[in-house]
Amino acid sequence: MAHDERRLEVLRAIVQDYVSTNDPVGSKALSERHDLGVSPATIRNDMAVLEEQGYITQPHTSAGRVPTDKGYRLFVDRLSAVKPLSVAERRAIERFLDGAVDLHDVLSRSVRLLAQLTRQVAVVQYPTLSRSAVRHLEVVQLAAARLMLVLITDTGRVEQRVVDTPVDVDATAVAELRTLLNSAFVGVKLVDAGDKVPDLLETAPPHLRGLVATVSATLMETLVEPSEDRLVIGGTANLARGNALDFPGTVRPLLEALEEQVVVLRLMSQVDASTVLVRIGEENAHEALTGASFVSVGYGSADRALGGLGVVGPTRMDYPMNMAAVRAVARYVGHLLAES
Amino acid sequence: MAHDERRLEVLRAIVQDYVSTNDPVGSKALSERHDLGVSPATIRNDMAVLEEQGYITQPHTSAGRVPTDKGYRLFVDRLSAVKPLSVAERRAIERFLDGAVDLHDVLSRSVRLLAQLTRQVAVVQYPTLSRSAVRHLEVVQLAAARLMLVLITDTGRVEQRVVDTPVDVDATAVAELRTLLNSAFVGVKLVDAGDKVPDLLETAPPHLRGLVATVSATLMETLVEPSEDRLVIGGTANLARGNALDFPGTVRPLLEALEEQVVVLRLMSQVDASTVLVRIGEENAHEALTGASFVSVGYGSADRALGGLGVVGPTRMDYPMNMAAVRAVARYVGHLLAES
DNA sequence: GCTGGCACTCGCACAGCAGGAGTGCCAGCC
DNA sequence: GGCTGGCACTCCTGCTGTGCGAGTGCCAGC
């Protein structure tokens, strides 16, 4: 039916106008700005239907319409094409990210870049430990009975732990331990590392067995502990822009939720590298994120998402643009990490 | 003169009342809430003098008085006693920081703790590289002609760099390189590391000389580069609290300045571990920090500040409390880092 | 099924007004 | 000389009421 067709066209127009003007959009303005081929009165009828179906709503009786979460959802799913980035934007990404010296540098540049491109709050997750593999394990002696373990993953992430050993150890024992640990764990994915421990204990020479047991216990703690996943957040200043317009009351609960990290990490856990995930308003099922949308995607090679990154902003955001930016940055970060 | 004495007492009362109520304070309210022993009329005379001297001002003709930056300065310098933390607060610090597993954990817990105690934005600087000493250098082979250097400082900070070597290297060369580097640099302060390079190059066996040169070049780059100083920021949600009252316009410029990091790092560069530094409003000489005060102190042992930490908030803040909290947390962080 | 017309609703901005807090000044008192 | 109570004055704040405009829903006509 050409009928329904036009109604969707009206919804798309409403979303676009509302996103760009931040004013509830009325039938007259709509017919002027878009070539819908029908009069305002007809649009009004369509709007009444759209409202009944729950795609739009009016803030008060005699105001224009505003999309609901459901309306944005339909827009994202069916009405928007992914907007390719401009050449200038692509160039900006390269210029911004090239020259990063280490993992932290890559991620903090990414977060700044993303915040700048989208003018939203950007969030980048460190490569999840559990999905990485061990590149190297280093053992450093700090004192007679105190060692420092340094774990380097294939994504360049470095974790360190101090271990107090049950007995004093000497330099040769440290060297043996280092060799032992590396031969057991290098190349092993961290999720699978636990399975290697019994083996390791068996093959370890008797005089090292106690030491190995203590050290692997600490190691497992480090590796398995998923709470250690870290986030880099940037662009919070963008929240103070649209101000009262975008968020009910203040941005405070949102800032708090972002600092909590847990909330964002949970959202991040669902991403994969192939599709951009969009969660709109209430879909986030977290009070503080009411009125906020979350656009995210995984980075890393297609078969293996190392972590996620994305942006958080008002539901009234430019979805096509944000989705494109998030995807482009994720791809670039994936490349960078793959080659290092 | 008992005269001046009382006038200062009035100033102190004004600061205290204004900080706690956030309303310009009038002579009547002042005489009711404080035991100044004189009538409102007398207080009015004192206030007129204080205003003439620039310590207080009135937002508009018929309103109460508000302290100026100069007034806060006098208050901090001469009128406030350091408020000792409550037992509960001390206990909270210990509970919060004990159990931190590594450097990043210590710092991110500190920043959250500080934000919670003061209800301001908290800022913690990573131990400055240049002031630390080398604890260990690790060399990991990534590919035939690609090595990863991992530098561990005595404060637990870990830095890593990837180096492409001019020629392929084998495992024994890597081991030799590791020994060489460690014997040359362990225990050396990073600022002094540059001086060791010529020595190192001379003593290196000829077949390693090229390799050593490349590697030390990268190393120096890492060490000398002071821009790599990092910050952890938390509690930005506290900015959205007092809202329009505390900051002119929005908190946006402040958030931007915080994310810039450079601004804060410059302020941090001036701290030492013995005295709490307070910069009030205009003293910060940075536009975005107008209306903001910065309370900071160095952490580390008395003779050697490793880095700084502090809080940023409206000039209208509880200085004695914030100073006490900042100092207490800095001490505790200093202890933690000293023993690890 | 679309369109133009029309009456109606309702938020917003602005003006006007009363109330109140706070001040400065002055004359008197200790 | 310094403190005090009294008093007139200022000016912000909050409230109310009104006009305006945008936008709607509905209806009759094409």
XYZ file of C-alpha atoms (C1' of nucleotides) in Angstrom:
740
model
C 0.000 0.000 0.000
C 1.272 3.380 -1.018
C -0.564 4.398 2.062
C 1.732 2.823 4.598
C 4.646 3.785 2.432
C 3.921 7.474 2.844
C 3.299 7.137 6.518
C 6.792 5.762 6.982
C 8.097 8.573 4.864
C 6.425 10.978 7.257
C 8.030 9.231 10.224
C 11.432 9.455 8.608
C 10.910 13.155 7.961
C 9.859 13.711 11.554
C 12.933 11.962 12.904
C 15.267 13.850 10.600
C 13.748 17.222 11.353
C 13.547 16.646 15.053
C 17.151 15.502 15.221
C 18.376 18.538 13.383
C 16.190 21.222 14.914
C 15.452 19.852 18.349
C 11.927 21.262 18.116
C 8.767 19.200 18.036
C 7.812 19.111 14.388
C 4.411 20.147 13.122
C 2.536 19.201 9.999
C 3.045 22.499 8.284
C 6.791 22.718 8.782
C 7.026 19.135 7.586
C 5.216 19.784 4.326
C 7.423 22.810 3.699
C 10.745 21.139 4.340
C 10.007 17.848 2.633
C 8.578 16.940 -0.705
C 5.874 14.615 0.475
C 3.421 15.616 -2.230
C 0.481 15.981 0.086
C -0.990 18.778 2.130
C -0.440 19.431 5.835
C -3.937 18.183 6.561
C -3.118 14.798 5.108
C 0.089 14.697 7.033
C -1.911 15.384 10.155
C -3.993 12.327 9.480
C -0.888 10.236 9.026
C 0.566 11.658 12.184
C -2.551 10.737 14.113
C -2.130 7.151 12.950
C 1.577 7.118 13.758
C 0.802 8.420 17.195
C -1.823 5.772 17.732
C 0.717 3.131 16.743
C 3.148 4.553 19.267
C 5.834 5.828 16.941
C 5.475 9.473 17.815
C 4.016 11.516 20.624
C 3.310 15.121 21.452
C 4.858 16.767 24.504
C 1.631 18.692 25.082
C -1.661 19.030 23.306
C -0.870 21.814 20.922
C 2.695 21.093 20.020
C 4.343 19.254 17.174
C 5.266 15.580 17.314
C 8.374 13.957 18.673
C 9.539 10.422 17.895
C 9.220 7.827 20.639
C 11.826 5.162 21.322
C 9.745 2.872 19.188
C 9.798 5.451 16.430
C 13.573 5.736 16.524
C 13.799 1.962 16.494
C 11.775 1.743 13.306
C 13.845 4.531 11.824
C 17.101 2.766 12.586
C 15.880 -0.610 11.418
C 14.103 0.326 8.246
C 14.289 3.960 7.312
C 17.918 4.937 7.453
C 20.766 4.134 5.154
C 24.243 4.015 6.592
C 25.747 7.347 5.830
C 29.244 6.931 4.415
C 31.852 9.124 6.025
C 33.234 12.017 4.076
C 36.747 11.856 2.746
C 37.747 14.501 5.233
C 36.424 12.380 8.047
C 38.280 9.289 6.878
C 41.404 11.312 6.590
C 40.875 12.678 10.089
C 40.642 9.171 11.473
C 43.925 8.162 9.912
C 45.723 11.286 10.919
C 44.433 11.016 14.430
C 45.257 7.410 15.061
C 48.500 6.982 13.203
C 51.484 7.540 15.377
C 49.991 5.977 18.463
C 52.827 4.474 20.433
C 51.139 1.859 22.577
C 47.823 0.299 23.436
C 46.754 2.975 25.846
C 47.669 5.586 23.318
C 45.611 3.905 20.599
C 42.587 3.697 22.836
C 42.764 7.173 24.263
C 43.208 8.629 20.824
C 40.245 6.636 19.606
C 38.033 7.889 22.344
C 38.938 11.486 21.673
C 38.478 10.998 17.974
C 35.106 9.401 18.381
C 33.929 12.112 20.742
C 35.002 14.726 18.262
C 33.447 13.081 15.227
C 30.103 12.383 16.810
C 29.958 15.153 19.377
C 28.754 12.595 21.859
C 30.270 10.820 24.795
C 32.636 8.140 23.526
C 33.462 4.889 25.242
C 36.229 2.459 24.369
C 36.775 -0.852 26.069
C 40.217 -2.313 26.622
C 40.666 -5.589 24.782
C 38.962 -8.139 26.966
C 41.509 -10.212 28.754
C 39.611 -13.420 28.339
C 39.530 -13.141 24.570
C 43.237 -12.414 24.190
C 46.104 -14.843 24.171
C 49.331 -14.734 26.165
C 52.234 -13.247 24.290
C 54.736 -13.316 27.096
C 54.993 -13.733 30.835
C 57.724 -12.005 32.737
C 58.840 -12.696 36.288
C 60.713 -9.972 38.118
C 62.191 -10.445 41.547
C 61.402 -7.600 43.881
C 62.647 -9.095 47.128
C 63.723 -12.462 48.456
C 60.154 -13.669 48.754
C 58.345 -11.281 46.498
C 57.910 -11.495 42.758
C 56.181 -9.372 40.202
C 54.384 -11.073 37.360
C 53.921 -9.154 34.151
C 51.530 -10.530 31.585
C 51.633 -9.229 28.037
C 48.775 -10.170 25.742
C 48.810 -10.357 21.981
C 46.777 -7.160 21.889
C 49.485 -5.281 23.717
C 47.686 -5.109 27.003
C 49.903 -5.416 30.053
C 48.770 -6.687 33.441
C 50.898 -6.942 36.530
C 50.572 -8.552 39.930
C 52.803 -8.795 42.944
C 53.101 -12.261 44.515
C 54.504 -13.088 47.915
C 56.105 -16.505 47.740
C 55.949 -19.019 50.572
C 59.738 -19.357 50.635
C 62.677 -17.285 49.485
C 63.650 -17.834 45.877
C 66.953 -17.255 44.135
C 67.749 -15.964 40.690
C 68.027 -19.359 39.041
C 64.641 -20.368 40.374
C 63.193 -17.183 38.917
C 64.716 -17.963 35.555
C 63.405 -21.515 35.629
C 60.006 -20.272 36.621
C 59.987 -17.829 33.768
C 60.836 -20.506 31.237
C 58.301 -22.864 32.686
C 55.478 -20.345 32.647
C 56.207 -19.181 29.160
C 56.396 -22.617 27.682
C 53.119 -23.468 29.340
C 51.141 -20.362 28.548
C 52.463 -18.476 25.530
C 49.937 -18.595 22.725
C 47.223 -19.874 24.999
C 43.998 -17.928 25.157
C 43.373 -16.580 28.579
C 40.027 -18.319 28.873
C 41.785 -21.627 28.352
C 44.728 -20.867 30.606
C 43.089 -22.443 33.631
C 43.088 -25.853 31.968
C 46.854 -25.770 31.635
C 47.561 -25.396 35.329
C 47.261 -29.083 36.373
C 49.593 -30.048 33.534
C 52.042 -27.399 34.524
C 52.083 -28.526 38.124
C 52.778 -32.092 37.113
C 55.630 -31.336 34.763
C 57.262 -28.824 37.108
C 60.408 -30.075 38.824
C 59.657 -30.952 42.459
C 61.720 -28.166 43.999
C 59.673 -25.566 42.130
C 56.276 -27.070 42.647
C 55.269 -24.916 45.619
C 56.388 -21.783 43.868
C 54.573 -22.653 40.688
C 51.401 -23.366 42.608
C 51.431 -19.975 44.330
C 52.249 -18.110 41.191
C 49.659 -19.828 39.033
C 47.022 -19.185 41.655
C 47.656 -15.452 41.420
C 47.818 -15.666 37.688
C 44.446 -17.351 37.457
C 42.989 -14.691 39.691
C 44.228 -12.046 37.286
C 43.071 -13.803 34.194
C 39.718 -15.037 35.238
C 38.656 -11.899 37.044
C 36.452 -10.351 34.387
C 35.722 -7.236 36.425
C 39.142 -5.995 35.504
C 37.879 -4.936 32.119
C 38.643 -1.319 31.708
C 37.031 1.539 29.909
C 38.277 4.784 28.519
C 35.659 7.502 28.442
C 35.833 10.849 26.720
C 33.783 13.723 25.465
C 31.664 14.060 28.560
C 31.698 17.771 27.890
C 29.322 17.045 25.034
C 26.674 16.178 27.577
C 26.651 19.756 28.755
C 25.747 20.972 25.293
C 22.072 20.412 24.488
C 21.566 20.609 28.225
C 18.019 20.694 29.537
C 16.664 19.890 26.120
C 18.094 16.445 25.731
C 17.957 14.897 29.145
C 15.202 14.972 31.685
C 16.444 16.920 34.661
C 20.196 16.742 34.676
C 22.934 14.716 33.109
C 24.029 13.649 36.547
C 22.665 10.106 36.631
C 24.124 9.501 33.216
C 27.554 10.702 34.273
C 27.326 8.515 37.324
C 26.393 5.495 35.271
C 29.302 6.122 32.942
C 31.711 6.317 35.840
C 30.285 3.155 37.263
C 31.590 1.454 34.158
C 29.762 -1.721 35.073
C 26.664 -0.583 33.259
C 28.537 0.248 30.101
C 30.591 -2.919 30.267
C 27.453 -4.982 30.410
C 26.202 -3.272 27.294
C 29.573 -3.776 25.653
C 29.543 -7.462 26.363
C 26.875 -7.928 23.745
C 28.674 -6.434 20.785
C 30.302 -8.245 17.939
C 32.500 -6.905 15.205
C 30.170 -7.407 12.275
C 27.079 -5.408 13.155
C 26.568 -2.093 14.833
C 24.421 -2.466 17.908
C 21.968 0.309 18.684
C 20.114 0.454 21.968
C 17.522 3.158 22.196
C 16.259 4.760 25.376
C 14.215 2.346 27.420
C 15.786 -0.597 25.646
C 18.788 -0.039 27.849
C 16.822 -1.228 30.831
C 18.770 0.981 33.158
C 17.152 3.926 34.811
C 20.033 6.330 34.347
C 20.082 5.685 30.626
C 16.508 6.726 30.066
C 16.554 9.221 27.269
C 19.952 7.971 26.181
C 20.923 5.803 23.265
C 23.982 3.684 22.918
C 25.608 2.933 19.580
C 28.381 0.375 19.690
C 30.325 -2.190 17.766
C 33.114 -4.629 18.443
C 36.619 -4.141 17.134
C 39.118 -6.776 16.141
C 39.077 -9.183 13.272
C 35.695 -10.393 12.106
C 35.964 -13.776 13.776
C 37.195 -12.455 17.070
C 35.959 -9.293 18.793
C 38.637 -8.024 21.149
C 36.509 -5.419 22.781
C 33.865 -2.852 22.026
C 33.614 0.828 21.463
C 30.748 3.203 20.972
C 29.040 6.426 21.791
C 26.349 7.427 24.251
C 24.045 10.325 23.565
C 20.472 11.509 23.710
C 17.911 9.350 21.921
C 17.549 12.396 19.727
C 20.799 11.730 17.908
C 21.913 11.388 14.320
C 21.883 7.603 14.163
C 23.199 7.099 10.636
C 26.142 9.385 11.279
C 26.988 7.913 14.641
C 26.710 4.377 13.354
C 29.028 5.171 10.484
C 31.590 6.879 12.710
C 31.580 4.117 15.285
C 32.036 1.470 12.650
C 34.818 3.307 10.874
C 36.798 3.904 14.040
C 36.334 0.308 15.158
C 37.704 -0.943 11.863
C 40.715 1.246 12.091
C 41.425 0.278 15.665
C 41.090 -3.354 14.675
C 43.718 -2.936 11.982
C 46.097 -1.106 14.270
C 45.923 -3.763 16.943
C 46.242 -6.577 14.463
C 49.506 -5.364 13.059
C 51.260 -4.429 16.282
C 43.307 45.873 67.329
C 40.193 44.063 68.419
C 38.685 45.984 65.585
C 40.394 44.185 62.741
C 40.095 41.003 64.681
C 36.349 41.091 64.557
C 36.285 42.057 60.950
C 38.192 38.917 60.078
C 35.802 36.973 62.224
C 32.973 38.390 60.149
C 34.726 37.339 56.963
C 35.186 33.860 58.282
C 31.521 33.684 59.195
C 30.520 34.883 55.761
C 32.649 32.267 54.039
C 31.360 29.488 56.242
C 27.729 30.463 55.840
C 27.980 31.027 52.150
C 29.678 27.710 51.587
C 27.045 25.829 53.513
C 23.911 27.645 52.351
C 24.886 28.863 48.900
C 22.936 32.070 49.525
C 24.454 35.506 49.750
C 24.643 36.191 53.470
C 23.168 39.282 55.096
C 24.033 41.020 58.318
C 20.970 39.826 60.165
C 21.363 36.162 59.336
C 24.998 36.443 60.286
C 24.311 37.849 63.734
C 21.762 35.133 64.354
C 23.889 32.206 63.302
C 27.130 33.348 64.875
C 28.053 34.645 68.265
C 29.810 37.781 67.201
C 28.611 39.825 70.175
C 27.613 42.820 68.122
C 24.445 43.932 66.409
C 23.618 43.586 62.726
C 24.225 47.296 62.255
C 27.800 46.957 63.396
C 28.271 43.965 61.186
C 27.027 46.053 58.318
C 29.749 48.581 58.958
C 32.354 45.832 58.996
C 30.961 44.432 55.819
C 31.205 47.794 54.129
C 34.898 47.901 55.020
C 35.473 44.311 53.883
C 33.813 45.121 50.618
C 35.942 48.200 50.147
C 39.032 46.070 50.739
C 37.843 43.631 48.107
C 37.206 40.579 50.248
C 33.493 40.396 49.631
C 31.024 41.684 47.099
C 27.304 41.847 46.571
C 25.716 40.260 43.511
C 23.257 43.158 43.376
C 22.485 46.182 45.461
C 20.050 44.746 47.923
C 21.439 41.300 48.429
C 23.743 39.787 50.989
C 27.481 39.503 50.541
C 29.492 36.828 48.803
C 33.226 36.226 49.250
C 35.525 37.188 46.390
C 38.517 35.120 45.322
C 40.593 37.406 47.476
C 38.269 36.718 50.397
C 38.612 32.966 49.980
C 42.359 33.373 49.756
C 42.487 35.178 53.085
C 40.190 32.572 54.559
C 42.400 29.720 53.409
C 45.617 31.408 54.479
C 44.666 32.794 57.851
C 41.177 31.932 58.976
C 40.779 28.214 58.601
C 42.174 25.414 60.660
C 42.773 22.123 58.934
C 39.799 20.038 59.767
C 40.881 16.576 60.907
C 39.041 13.755 59.222
C 36.561 11.793 61.238
C 37.376 8.277 62.301
C 34.754 7.023 59.891
C 36.427 8.855 57.052
C 39.854 7.472 57.900
C 38.392 4.044 58.087
C 36.714 4.566 54.715
C 40.041 5.484 53.158
C 41.682 2.320 54.405
C 38.828 0.089 53.458
C 38.640 1.630 50.045
C 42.286 1.476 49.151
C 43.363 -1.752 50.758
C 43.120 -4.648 48.405
C 44.200 -2.715 45.370
C 46.012 -5.143 43.127
C 48.173 -2.916 40.960
C 49.102 0.641 40.253
C 46.151 1.394 38.076
C 43.899 -0.083 40.679
C 45.393 2.058 43.435
C 44.961 5.210 41.397
C 41.474 4.534 40.153
C 40.334 3.636 43.643
C 41.910 6.823 44.946
C 40.127 8.945 42.451
C 36.783 7.407 43.255
C 37.447 7.697 46.958
C 38.433 11.321 46.695
C 35.409 12.164 44.589
C 33.184 10.497 47.130
C 34.753 12.119 50.183
C 34.776 15.631 48.808
C 31.845 15.460 46.427
C 33.983 17.235 43.891
C 35.787 16.231 40.748
C 38.898 14.275 41.685
C 42.117 14.117 39.712
C 45.027 11.756 40.234
C 48.259 11.867 38.298
C 50.226 8.767 37.440
C 53.652 8.728 39.050
C 55.759 10.948 36.851
C 58.084 8.847 34.811
C 61.005 11.191 35.156
C 60.979 10.999 38.932
C 60.834 7.220 39.111
C 63.655 4.757 38.841
C 63.917 1.676 36.672
C 62.996 -1.515 38.425
C 63.245 -3.827 35.457
C 63.461 -3.815 31.701
C 62.037 -6.652 29.728
C 62.666 -7.470 26.093
C 60.162 -9.632 24.291
C 60.610 -10.823 20.764
C 57.529 -10.339 18.622
C 59.003 -11.166 15.235
C 62.404 -11.668 13.651
C 63.077 -7.943 13.527
C 60.566 -6.624 16.011
C 60.964 -6.390 19.761
C 58.765 -5.145 22.520
C 60.367 -3.241 25.369
C 58.601 -3.256 28.688
C 59.757 -0.834 31.330
C 58.712 -1.335 34.925
C 59.352 1.500 37.344
C 59.777 1.287 41.086
C 56.332 2.810 41.464
C 54.764 -0.044 39.565
C 54.126 1.890 36.416
C 54.571 -0.088 33.214
C 55.442 1.407 29.850
C 55.827 -0.471 26.612
C 57.153 0.284 23.168
C 57.534 -1.719 20.024
C 60.913 -1.415 18.276
C 61.733 -2.478 14.743
C 65.334 -3.559 14.659
C 67.626 -2.896 11.705
C 68.512 -6.582 11.407
C 66.949 -9.842 12.466
C 67.851 -10.929 15.962
C 67.865 -14.371 17.536
C 66.909 -15.561 20.992
C 70.415 -15.406 22.445
C 70.854 -11.847 21.264
C 67.582 -10.968 22.964
C 68.756 -12.544 26.193
C 72.080 -10.722 26.017
C 70.306 -7.480 25.298
C 68.050 -7.997 28.274
C 70.987 -8.569 30.607
C 72.850 -5.632 29.200
C 69.967 -3.224 29.538
C 69.124 -4.305 33.033
C 72.629 -4.062 34.326
C 72.898 -0.609 32.813
C 69.582 0.843 33.888
C 68.110 -0.915 36.905
C 68.028 1.434 39.853
C 68.758 4.452 37.683
C 66.341 7.348 37.825
C 64.706 7.959 34.525
C 65.933 11.544 34.352
C 69.470 10.263 34.601
C 69.017 7.373 32.206
C 70.138 9.391 29.210
C 73.624 9.801 30.720
C 74.099 6.048 30.815
C 73.621 5.508 27.117
C 77.152 6.397 25.907
C 78.618 4.080 28.563
C 76.285 1.329 27.551
C 77.203 1.644 23.911
C 80.880 1.425 24.694
C 80.685 -1.627 26.886
C 78.324 -3.491 24.595
C 79.921 -6.309 22.638
C 80.449 -5.238 19.019
C 77.925 -7.600 17.478
C 75.168 -6.065 19.601
C 76.116 -2.466 19.222
C 73.676 -1.628 16.419
C 70.847 -3.289 18.237
C 71.620 -1.538 21.492
C 71.748 1.804 19.743
C 68.314 1.363 18.175
C 66.778 0.113 21.349
C 68.212 2.799 23.588
C 67.040 5.462 21.170
C 63.452 4.278 21.539
C 63.919 3.919 25.242
C 65.095 7.487 25.620
C 62.136 8.651 23.608
C 59.839 6.907 26.039
C 61.590 8.145 29.119
C 62.248 11.711 28.230
C 58.866 12.348 26.691
C 57.131 14.115 29.567
C 53.857 14.492 27.714
C 53.143 10.884 28.495
C 52.066 11.811 31.997
C 48.639 10.445 32.558
C 45.691 11.459 34.603
C 42.792 9.611 36.099
C 39.687 11.728 36.526
C 36.546 10.872 38.421
C 33.465 12.328 40.006
C 32.573 14.546 37.095
C 28.958 13.824 37.976
C 29.482 16.117 40.956
C 29.721 19.029 38.569
C 26.110 18.513 37.614
C 25.016 18.977 41.202
C 25.029 22.623 42.258
C 24.429 23.334 38.600
C 23.711 26.882 37.547
C 24.525 28.145 40.993
C 28.178 27.300 41.059
C 29.445 27.907 37.585
C 28.709 30.753 35.270
C 26.783 29.388 32.336
C 27.579 25.728 32.028
C 30.148 23.289 33.238
C 31.135 22.603 29.676
C 34.393 24.551 29.477
C 35.457 23.012 32.741
C 34.778 19.497 31.504
C 36.681 20.273 28.348
C 39.638 21.585 30.283
C 39.667 18.467 32.423
C 39.678 16.235 29.385
C 42.439 18.275 27.869
C 44.569 17.091 30.757
C 47.315 19.496 29.803
C 45.813 22.234 31.908
C 45.536 20.044 34.947
C 48.984 18.581 34.455
C 50.474 22.025 34.419
C 48.813 22.780 37.702
C 49.972 19.458 39.064
C 53.549 20.147 38.133
C 53.742 22.666 40.919
C 52.785 20.468 43.827
C 55.044 18.993 46.422
C 54.276 16.438 49.071
C 54.611 18.632 52.130
C 52.059 21.381 51.606
C 48.586 21.417 50.176
C 48.375 23.792 47.264
C 45.174 25.780 46.820
C 44.493 27.793 43.720
C 41.377 29.902 43.852
C 39.346 31.117 40.887
C 41.251 33.648 38.852
C 44.542 32.475 40.321
C 44.325 29.568 37.939
C 44.957 31.884 35.035
C 42.942 29.738 32.702
C 39.665 30.916 31.351
C 37.816 27.651 31.747
C 38.735 27.468 35.391
C 37.162 30.786 36.288
C 34.923 30.150 39.229
C 36.765 26.949 39.981
C 39.258 26.166 42.686
C 41.891 23.501 42.652
C 43.134 21.810 45.812
C 46.115 19.539 45.341
C 49.092 17.930 46.970
C 51.900 15.630 45.946
C 52.098 12.030 47.026
C 55.157 9.959 47.679
C 57.743 10.236 50.396
C 58.473 13.694 51.714
C 61.727 14.070 49.836
C 60.360 12.851 46.540
C 56.935 13.638 45.129
C 55.959 10.930 42.673
C 52.931 12.701 41.336
C 50.033 14.828 42.422
C 46.397 14.417 43.231
C 43.638 16.822 44.054
C 40.112 18.000 43.563
C 38.506 20.630 41.384
C 35.307 22.360 42.425
C 33.547 25.684 42.630
C 35.367 28.449 44.487
C 32.467 28.138 46.855
C 33.806 24.943 48.382
C 34.589 23.669 51.834
C 38.318 24.335 51.771
C 39.293 22.889 55.169
C 37.476 19.657 54.432
C 38.823 19.293 50.929
C 42.351 20.074 52.013
C 42.152 17.483 54.758
C 40.743 14.831 52.449
C 43.267 15.467 49.726
C 46.141 15.304 52.160
C 44.896 12.149 53.829
C 44.411 10.298 50.570
C 47.795 11.439 49.281
C 49.492 10.088 52.392
C 47.809 6.779 52.074
C 48.625 6.461 48.401
C 52.225 7.352 49.202
C 52.415 4.527 51.724
C 50.849 2.023 49.379
C 53.245 2.797 46.568
C 56.259 2.824 48.861
C 55.674 -0.686 50.098
C 54.822 -2.390 46.836
C -8.875 9.501 0.044
C -7.125 14.173 -0.122
C -7.754 19.147 0.844
C -8.858 23.736 2.744
C -11.103 25.968 6.383
C -12.081 26.815 11.064
C -12.595 26.655 15.938
C -10.077 25.295 19.820
C -6.220 24.274 22.992
C -2.263 25.296 25.361
C 2.458 26.635 26.276
C 5.403 30.716 26.273
C 6.919 35.261 26.839
C 6.170 39.508 28.879
C 4.344 43.006 31.851
C 2.739 44.470 36.223
C 2.562 43.986 41.118
C 3.232 42.793 45.910
C 6.490 41.028 49.238
C 10.704 40.668 51.419
C 15.467 40.768 52.381
C 19.121 43.643 52.836
C 21.427 47.904 52.744
C 23.155 52.707 54.032
C 22.648 56.401 56.905
C 21.630 58.949 60.988
C 20.782 60.259 65.583
C 21.332 58.709 70.168
C 23.625 56.062 73.853
C 27.508 54.053 76.577
C 34.948 56.811 69.500
C 32.435 53.007 68.667
C 28.079 50.527 68.974
C 23.016 50.375 68.394
C 18.154 50.792 66.892
C 15.318 52.886 63.588
C 13.985 54.085 59.055
C 13.667 54.998 54.262
C 15.177 53.058 50.031
C 16.592 49.665 46.578
C 16.051 45.917 43.897
C 15.458 40.949 43.310
C 11.971 37.210 43.334
C 7.836 35.026 42.607
C 3.176 35.280 41.175
C -0.536 36.362 38.230
C -2.802 37.543 34.042
C -2.933 38.292 29.254
C -1.977 38.185 24.283
C 0.129 35.595 20.727
C 1.276 31.895 17.877
C 1.838 27.276 16.664
C -0.402 23.295 16.098
C -4.170 20.258 16.282
C -8.714 17.790 15.263
C -12.650 17.776 12.747
C -15.706 18.573 9.012
C -17.561 19.494 4.652
C -16.382 19.486 -0.104
C -13.938 17.829 -4.131
